[in-house]
Amino acid sequence: MSRSHGRRLGRAGIRDVAAAAGVSITTVSDALNGKGRLPEATRRHVREVADRLGYRPSAAARTLRTGKSGLIGLTVTTYGEEPFTFTEFAYFAEMARAASSAALARGYALVILPGSTRQSPYDVWSNVALDGTVVIDPSDRDPVVTELVRQGVPVVSDGRPCGDLPVTAWVDNDHEAAVTGLLDHLAAAGARRIGLLTGTSTDTYTRLSTSAYLRWCERNGQPPVYEAYPAHDPCAGAVAADRLLARPDRPDAVYGLFDPNGTDLLAAARRYGLRVPDDLLLVCCSESAVYATTEPPVTTLSLKPGRIGTTVVQLLIDAIEGTGGGRPVQRIMPTDLIVRASSQRRRPQTTISAPRAPEQHS
Amino acid sequence: MSRSHGRRLGRAGIRDVAAAAGVSITTVSDALNGKGRLPEATRRHVREVADRLGYRPSAAARTLRTGKSGLIGLTVTTYGEEPFTFTEFAYFAEMARAASSAALARGYALVILPGSTRQSPYDVWSNVALDGTVVIDPSDRDPVVTELVRQGVPVVSDGRPCGDLPVTAWVDNDHEAAVTGLLDHLAAAGARRIGLLTGTSTDTYTRLSTSAYLRWCERNGQPPVYEAYPAHDPCAGAVAADRLLARPDRPDAVYGLFDPNGTDLLAAARRYGLRVPDDLLLVCCSESAVYATTEPPVTTLSLKPGRIGTTVVQLLIDAIEGTGGGRPVQRIMPTDLIVRASSQRRRPQTTISAPRAPEQHS
DNA sequence: CCAGCTTGCAGAATCGGTTCTTCACGCCCT
DNA sequence: AGGGCGTGAAGAACCGATTCTGCAAGCTGG
């Protein structure tokens, strides 16, 4: 049974299968991969023997030979010490979930990698064979991206690349349209002075959203009222929310760019005795479901991270497999304004009904 | 400059470096890996040439030769169609973040893999070379785990394995102690009849928590009051919360086993005109920061997923590298009851205070 | 002066598949 | 009978590193 190969404990190689089936390794490979010219009988026989031996082809050997690993990198640009500090935790989680799902559906797996790279050629990045990489919020002249592209590895980014970063493709929301639409919505609900809670960092999301706000203010003859804070600091948000509502030119509506802004603003409003939505209209950008059940429920702008994750992966795999046509692609994805009580002057429905009325004796 | 190898666009191999440096490939390998007997001058020279050529060793080749890929699988048992449907979304996200971080710190990367496997030897699982795998909530006789162990791949699980699943090691919370402590806390706050919102599924978390509740009730002479619902259905939770508060033997305190239970119960309490915490004490198990800013803030039981993720990965890498002693290991991790207003009869502090106390992270 | 050790490096086997090339054989057709 | 063709399968190169073995030169000590 055992060949000269001396049977490494528990693993059968292709040579073992070949020997056991009485054929050559070429035949085994062809039979299992559906290639070559083999009668169905031989294929079946080989498959049976392989099954019996519990044969698993070596991923490393296949990758070495074919140059395809079936692995896709996923990385997010980080600001602090931690490999992953997400200001948009729910966003990232959902995006990663969808991306992973889409990749799996096409036979690829996602590898989570750090945003930075050590200079040495022996960091994690070069220790894993990647067919391509997804980069979330790439920074200007990102060294990882530059290096990957130099190596000929396709890179697709979530978020427009800053500067002249040479990504293969990118996907992003239409942030300007989203902010404009949202401000129009608030204005239609009666807002006269809309404030903004924004960030101090220079990523494209913050930049585009803020400039869209400023332009909207200009077009509508409203003086901008905003507070900026370092978005990666969880405590700073609450302070900034407080500051915004403490201003002498207190806004009568606020849009918060980041996920926790909604609860922070709600808390700040309570402290100042402001009723939402009566005294203050509220919208924030969030993927979190909790805003459906806050008191009052808060209108949110969803960036649809699931759709983004799926699209990013599709584009990347298309590029990897050469299915994508070839030229660089950019795709703009729609956002979704989920209107709830916090942004409507006149509450749609004040009587509270139970999901299943407990007593229905009328 | 170019050798017989015909310079594949953009990639330099070890042979190219050897040729350019005027040494053998053995010397290049040894110099770059700090092995062999080489004078520092030669090492430096080789490193410089390698840098100049932008040499990156092939991960596939190294993996094939050494048998180590530096890759760790991460998988979660799923219940529905989706590769990832998390009832405990925040839990999983934080756990994965910490696990990824810990792995990266030790030179490994995490690969996200589906919970199931297609029968064929050609699914994603066998297409990637794994040094080990982390399994979250493995089900009874999980085929993936069984197969991996058969292949000699170390497997560490988050959550006690059901049945006689042969994992290398596992990590879990002390769910019984957590529930008992939490119920004691509620009783100390004045609760006379504590209700439970639990799940219908049979995973160990649900099982252990529920049985701890039942035993506590028995010990304390309180009749159990609970409602169970399919935890993977987001809507069912709100209905179950409502049902629990609609019962004739309405509890004066409730513990919810799942993350959304807090907001659901808060909403249900509002519908029935119950004030929290005056008429109803509330605790739920959650990793979400939103409960710090709800009205009122809700006491939560944190399972400390960050710590679990870190520990799981440490144990796994120890097993991979043989550092771990060898024998199977199980580790019980503490939980953390974050006491807020919802579980204290007498509100600790009603006056308006500074924005928000920095919440303890992980 | 030479055995014996150390130092510095090269050769070649090896990991386990994929795939290109070759080849034997049987059959059909002329 | 023999050339051409189609079929089934084997041989061997190859992917790009790691690593074991070997060997020449230089040095030391008896």
Short mmCIF file of N, CA and C in Angstrom, two decimals, chain A residues 18-123:
data_model
loop_
_atom_site.label_atom_id
_atom_site.label_comp_id
_atom_site.label_asym_id
_atom_site.label_seq_id
_atom_site.Cartn_x
_atom_site.Cartn_y
_atom_site.Cartn_z
N ALA A 18 -2.64 7.66 -7.10
CA ALA A 18 -2.28 7.06 -8.38
C ALA A 18 -1.88 5.59 -8.18
N ALA A 19 -1.05 5.35 -7.18
CA ALA A 19 -0.59 3.99 -6.93
C ALA A 19 -1.77 3.09 -6.57
N ALA A 20 -2.62 3.60 -5.67
CA ALA A 20 -3.75 2.79 -5.22
C ALA A 20 -4.73 2.51 -6.35
N ALA A 21 -4.84 3.44 -7.28
CA ALA A 21 -5.79 3.25 -8.37
C ALA A 21 -5.15 2.55 -9.56
N GLY A 22 -3.84 2.38 -9.50
CA GLY A 22 -3.15 1.71 -10.59
C GLY A 22 -3.06 2.56 -11.84
N VAL A 23 -2.97 3.86 -11.66
CA VAL A 23 -2.84 4.75 -12.82
C VAL A 23 -1.70 5.74 -12.54
N SER A 24 -1.49 6.64 -13.47
CA SER A 24 -0.44 7.64 -13.28
C SER A 24 -1.00 8.87 -12.58
N ILE A 25 -0.13 9.71 -12.08
CA ILE A 25 -0.60 10.91 -11.40
C ILE A 25 -1.27 11.87 -12.37
N THR A 26 -0.83 11.84 -13.60
CA THR A 26 -1.50 12.65 -14.62
C THR A 26 -2.98 12.28 -14.68
N THR A 27 -3.22 10.99 -14.73
CA THR A 27 -4.60 10.53 -14.83
C THR A 27 -5.40 10.94 -13.61
N VAL A 28 -4.80 10.86 -12.45
CA VAL A 28 -5.52 11.26 -11.24
C VAL A 28 -5.88 12.74 -11.32
N SER A 29 -4.89 13.55 -11.65
CA SER A 29 -5.13 14.97 -11.73
C SER A 29 -6.24 15.28 -12.74
N ASP A 30 -6.12 14.71 -13.92
CA ASP A 30 -7.12 14.97 -14.96
C ASP A 30 -8.50 14.48 -14.54
N ALA A 31 -8.53 13.30 -13.95
CA ALA A 31 -9.83 12.74 -13.56
C ALA A 31 -10.52 13.63 -12.54
N LEU A 32 -9.76 14.09 -11.55
CA LEU A 32 -10.34 14.88 -10.48
C LEU A 32 -10.68 16.30 -10.93
N ASN A 33 -9.99 16.79 -11.94
CA ASN A 33 -10.24 18.15 -12.38
C ASN A 33 -11.11 18.23 -13.62
N GLY A 34 -11.57 17.08 -14.08
CA GLY A 34 -12.42 17.10 -15.27
C GLY A 34 -11.69 17.53 -16.52
N LYS A 35 -10.42 17.26 -16.58
CA LYS A 35 -9.67 17.63 -17.78
C LYS A 35 -9.20 16.38 -18.52
N GLY A 36 -8.49 16.57 -19.59
CA GLY A 36 -7.92 15.46 -20.32
C GLY A 36 -8.98 14.64 -21.04
N ARG A 37 -8.54 13.58 -21.67
CA ARG A 37 -9.48 12.69 -22.37
C ARG A 37 -9.55 11.38 -21.63
N LEU A 38 -10.54 11.26 -20.79
CA LEU A 38 -10.65 10.03 -20.01
C LEU A 38 -12.08 9.53 -20.07
N PRO A 39 -12.26 8.23 -20.18
CA PRO A 39 -13.61 7.67 -20.15
C PRO A 39 -14.18 7.83 -18.74
N GLU A 40 -15.47 7.94 -18.68
CA GLU A 40 -16.14 8.17 -17.41
C GLU A 40 -15.80 7.10 -16.38
N ALA A 41 -15.59 5.89 -16.85
CA ALA A 41 -15.29 4.78 -15.94
C ALA A 41 -14.01 5.07 -15.15
N THR A 42 -12.99 5.51 -15.86
CA THR A 42 -11.72 5.81 -15.19
C THR A 42 -11.90 6.92 -14.17
N ARG A 43 -12.59 7.97 -14.58
CA ARG A 43 -12.82 9.09 -13.66
C ARG A 43 -13.48 8.60 -12.38
N ARG A 44 -14.51 7.82 -12.56
CA ARG A 44 -15.24 7.34 -11.38
C ARG A 44 -14.31 6.53 -10.49
N HIS A 45 -13.58 5.65 -11.11
CA HIS A 45 -12.67 4.80 -10.35
C HIS A 45 -11.69 5.66 -9.53
N VAL A 46 -11.07 6.61 -10.20
CA VAL A 46 -10.11 7.48 -9.52
C VAL A 46 -10.78 8.23 -8.37
N ARG A 47 -11.96 8.76 -8.64
CA ARG A 47 -12.67 9.51 -7.59
C ARG A 47 -12.93 8.63 -6.39
N GLU A 48 -13.33 7.39 -6.66
CA GLU A 48 -13.62 6.48 -5.55
C GLU A 48 -12.38 6.23 -4.69
N VAL A 49 -11.30 5.92 -5.38
CA VAL A 49 -10.05 5.66 -4.65
C VAL A 49 -9.64 6.89 -3.84
N ALA A 50 -9.74 8.05 -4.49
CA ALA A 50 -9.36 9.30 -3.80
C ALA A 50 -10.20 9.49 -2.55
N ASP A 51 -11.50 9.25 -2.69
CA ASP A 51 -12.40 9.37 -1.55
C ASP A 51 -12.00 8.41 -0.45
N ARG A 52 -11.75 7.18 -0.86
CA ARG A 52 -11.42 6.15 0.12
C ARG A 52 -10.17 6.53 0.91
N LEU A 53 -9.23 7.12 0.22
CA LEU A 53 -7.98 7.50 0.89
C LEU A 53 -8.10 8.85 1.60
N GLY A 54 -9.24 9.49 1.44
CA GLY A 54 -9.41 10.81 2.04
C GLY A 54 -8.43 11.82 1.45
N TYR A 55 -8.24 11.71 0.18
CA TYR A 55 -7.26 12.58 -0.49
C TYR A 55 -7.72 14.03 -0.55
N ARG A 56 -6.85 14.94 -0.14
CA ARG A 56 -7.08 16.39 -0.31
C ARG A 56 -5.89 16.95 -1.05
N PRO A 57 -6.12 17.57 -2.17
CA PRO A 57 -4.99 18.16 -2.89
C PRO A 57 -4.35 19.25 -2.06
N SER A 58 -3.06 19.42 -2.19
CA SER A 58 -2.36 20.45 -1.44
C SER A 58 -2.60 21.81 -2.08
N ALA A 59 -3.19 22.70 -1.30
CA ALA A 59 -3.49 24.03 -1.81
C ALA A 59 -2.21 24.75 -2.19
N ALA A 60 -1.17 24.55 -1.41
CA ALA A 60 0.08 25.26 -1.67
C ALA A 60 0.66 24.84 -3.02
N ALA A 61 0.67 23.53 -3.26
CA ALA A 61 1.23 23.04 -4.52
C ALA A 61 0.44 23.57 -5.71
N ARG A 62 -0.87 23.53 -5.58
CA ARG A 62 -1.69 24.02 -6.68
C ARG A 62 -1.45 25.50 -6.91
N THR A 63 -1.40 26.25 -5.83
CA THR A 63 -1.17 27.68 -5.97
C THR A 63 0.18 27.95 -6.63
N LEU A 64 1.17 27.21 -6.21
CA LEU A 64 2.50 27.41 -6.78
C LEU A 64 2.49 27.17 -8.28
N ARG A 65 1.82 26.10 -8.67
CA ARG A 65 1.84 25.76 -10.08
C ARG A 65 0.96 26.70 -10.91
N THR A 66 -0.23 26.94 -10.44
CA THR A 66 -1.20 27.68 -11.26
C THR A 66 -1.08 29.19 -11.08
N GLY A 67 -0.48 29.62 -9.98
CA GLY A 67 -0.38 31.06 -9.76
C GLY A 67 -1.65 31.68 -9.22
N LYS A 68 -2.69 30.88 -8.97
CA LYS A 68 -3.92 31.41 -8.38
C LYS A 68 -4.12 30.78 -7.01
N SER A 69 -4.40 31.60 -6.03
CA SER A 69 -4.54 31.08 -4.68
C SER A 69 -5.99 31.03 -4.22
N GLY A 70 -6.86 31.77 -4.90
CA GLY A 70 -8.25 31.84 -4.46
C GLY A 70 -8.41 32.69 -3.21
N LEU A 71 -7.40 33.50 -2.92
CA LEU A 71 -7.43 34.33 -1.72
C LEU A 71 -7.49 35.82 -2.10
N ILE A 72 -8.33 36.52 -1.39
CA ILE A 72 -8.49 37.95 -1.61
C ILE A 72 -8.21 38.67 -0.30
N GLY A 73 -7.37 39.66 -0.33
CA GLY A 73 -7.06 40.43 0.86
C GLY A 73 -8.14 41.45 1.16
N LEU A 74 -8.35 41.71 2.45
CA LEU A 74 -9.29 42.76 2.85
C LEU A 74 -8.60 43.60 3.89
N THR A 75 -8.50 44.88 3.62
CA THR A 75 -7.77 45.72 4.55
C THR A 75 -8.45 47.07 4.70
N VAL A 76 -8.26 47.65 5.85
CA VAL A 76 -8.86 48.96 6.09
C VAL A 76 -7.77 49.87 6.64
N THR A 77 -7.72 51.05 6.10
CA THR A 77 -6.72 52.00 6.55
C THR A 77 -7.02 52.38 7.99
N THR A 78 -5.99 52.34 8.82
CA THR A 78 -6.21 52.56 10.24
C THR A 78 -5.54 53.86 10.67
N TYR A 79 -6.03 54.38 11.76
CA TYR A 79 -5.50 55.64 12.23
C TYR A 79 -4.70 55.50 13.52
N GLY A 80 -5.07 54.53 14.32
CA GLY A 80 -4.40 54.43 15.62
C GLY A 80 -3.42 53.29 15.69
N GLU A 81 -3.29 52.74 16.85
CA GLU A 81 -2.38 51.65 17.11
C GLU A 81 -2.97 50.33 16.64
N GLU A 82 -4.21 50.13 17.03
CA GLU A 82 -4.89 48.89 16.74
C GLU A 82 -4.92 48.61 15.25
N PRO A 83 -4.81 47.33 14.89
CA PRO A 83 -4.94 47.00 13.48
C PRO A 83 -6.32 47.38 12.94
N PHE A 84 -7.30 47.41 13.81
CA PHE A 84 -8.64 47.77 13.35
C PHE A 84 -9.35 48.64 14.36
N THR A 85 -9.39 49.91 14.10
CA THR A 85 -10.22 50.78 14.91
C THR A 85 -11.25 51.35 13.97
N PHE A 86 -12.44 50.94 14.09
CA PHE A 86 -13.46 51.39 13.16
C PHE A 86 -14.32 52.44 13.79
N THR A 87 -14.35 53.59 13.17
CA THR A 87 -15.32 54.56 13.62
C THR A 87 -16.68 54.09 13.13
N GLU A 88 -16.66 53.43 12.02
CA GLU A 88 -17.91 52.96 11.44
C GLU A 88 -17.98 51.45 11.61
N PHE A 89 -18.14 51.05 12.83
CA PHE A 89 -18.04 49.64 13.12
C PHE A 89 -19.10 48.83 12.37
N ALA A 90 -20.34 49.26 12.49
CA ALA A 90 -21.42 48.52 11.86
C ALA A 90 -21.25 48.52 10.35
N TYR A 91 -20.79 49.65 9.84
CA TYR A 91 -20.56 49.75 8.40
C TYR A 91 -19.55 48.69 7.97
N PHE A 92 -18.44 48.68 8.65
CA PHE A 92 -17.39 47.74 8.27
C PHE A 92 -17.83 46.31 8.41
N ALA A 93 -18.48 46.02 9.51
CA ALA A 93 -18.90 44.64 9.75
C ALA A 93 -19.83 44.15 8.65
N GLU A 94 -20.78 44.98 8.30
CA GLU A 94 -21.73 44.58 7.27
C GLU A 94 -21.06 44.48 5.91
N MET A 95 -20.18 45.43 5.64
CA MET A 95 -19.46 45.42 4.37
C MET A 95 -18.62 44.16 4.26
N ALA A 96 -17.92 43.83 5.33
CA ALA A 96 -17.06 42.66 5.32
C ALA A 96 -17.89 41.38 5.17
N ARG A 97 -19.02 41.37 5.83
CA ARG A 97 -19.88 40.20 5.75
C ARG A 97 -20.32 39.96 4.30
N ALA A 98 -20.79 41.02 3.68
CA ALA A 98 -21.26 40.90 2.30
C ALA A 98 -20.11 40.54 1.37
N ALA A 99 -18.97 41.17 1.58
CA ALA A 99 -17.82 40.90 0.71
C ALA A 99 -17.41 39.44 0.84
N SER A 100 -17.36 38.98 2.06
CA SER A 100 -16.99 37.60 2.31
C SER A 100 -17.96 36.65 1.62
N SER A 101 -19.22 36.96 1.77
CA SER A 101 -20.25 36.13 1.18
C SER A 101 -20.12 36.08 -0.34
N ALA A 102 -19.91 37.24 -0.93
CA ALA A 102 -19.79 37.31 -2.38
C ALA A 102 -18.56 36.56 -2.87
N ALA A 103 -17.48 36.70 -2.13
CA ALA A 103 -16.24 36.02 -2.51
C ALA A 103 -16.44 34.50 -2.45
N LEU A 104 -17.00 34.04 -1.34
CA LEU A 104 -17.24 32.62 -1.16
C LEU A 104 -18.09 32.06 -2.30
N ALA A 105 -19.10 32.83 -2.70
CA ALA A 105 -19.99 32.36 -3.75
C ALA A 105 -19.24 32.14 -5.05
N ARG A 106 -18.12 32.82 -5.21
CA ARG A 106 -17.36 32.62 -6.44
C ARG A 106 -16.09 31.82 -6.19
N GLY A 107 -16.02 31.18 -5.06
CA GLY A 107 -14.91 30.27 -4.81
C GLY A 107 -13.67 30.93 -4.23
N TYR A 108 -13.80 32.14 -3.76
CA TYR A 108 -12.66 32.81 -3.14
C TYR A 108 -12.90 32.98 -1.65
N ALA A 109 -11.82 33.15 -0.91
CA ALA A 109 -11.95 33.43 0.52
C ALA A 109 -11.26 34.74 0.84
N LEU A 110 -11.73 35.41 1.88
CA LEU A 110 -11.17 36.68 2.27
C LEU A 110 -10.13 36.51 3.37
N VAL A 111 -9.04 37.23 3.23
CA VAL A 111 -8.00 37.24 4.26
C VAL A 111 -7.94 38.63 4.86
N ILE A 112 -8.06 38.71 6.17
CA ILE A 112 -8.02 40.01 6.82
C ILE A 112 -6.58 40.42 7.05
N LEU A 113 -6.22 41.57 6.54
CA LEU A 113 -4.83 42.01 6.63
C LEU A 113 -4.75 43.41 7.21
N PRO A 114 -3.63 43.72 7.84
CA PRO A 114 -3.48 45.03 8.46
C PRO A 114 -3.29 46.12 7.41
N GLY A 115 -3.60 47.33 7.78
CA GLY A 115 -3.49 48.43 6.84
C GLY A 115 -2.05 48.83 6.56
N SER A 116 -1.22 48.58 7.51
CA SER A 116 0.17 49.00 7.34
C SER A 116 1.02 47.81 6.92
N THR A 117 2.25 48.10 6.56
CA THR A 117 3.16 47.03 6.24
C THR A 117 4.50 47.36 6.87
N ARG A 118 5.13 46.34 7.38
CA ARG A 118 6.50 46.58 7.84
C ARG A 118 7.39 46.61 6.61
N GLN A 119 8.46 47.32 6.69
CA GLN A 119 9.33 47.48 5.53
C GLN A 119 9.89 46.15 5.07
N SER A 120 10.24 45.32 6.01
CA SER A 120 10.84 44.03 5.70
C SER A 120 9.99 43.24 4.71
N PRO A 121 10.65 42.46 3.88
CA PRO A 121 9.86 41.63 2.97
C PRO A 121 9.19 40.47 3.69
N TYR A 122 9.29 40.42 5.00
CA TYR A 122 8.75 39.27 5.71
C TYR A 122 7.59 39.59 6.63
N ASP A 123 6.76 40.54 6.24
CA ASP A 123 5.56 40.75 7.05
C ASP A 123 4.44 39.88 6.49
#
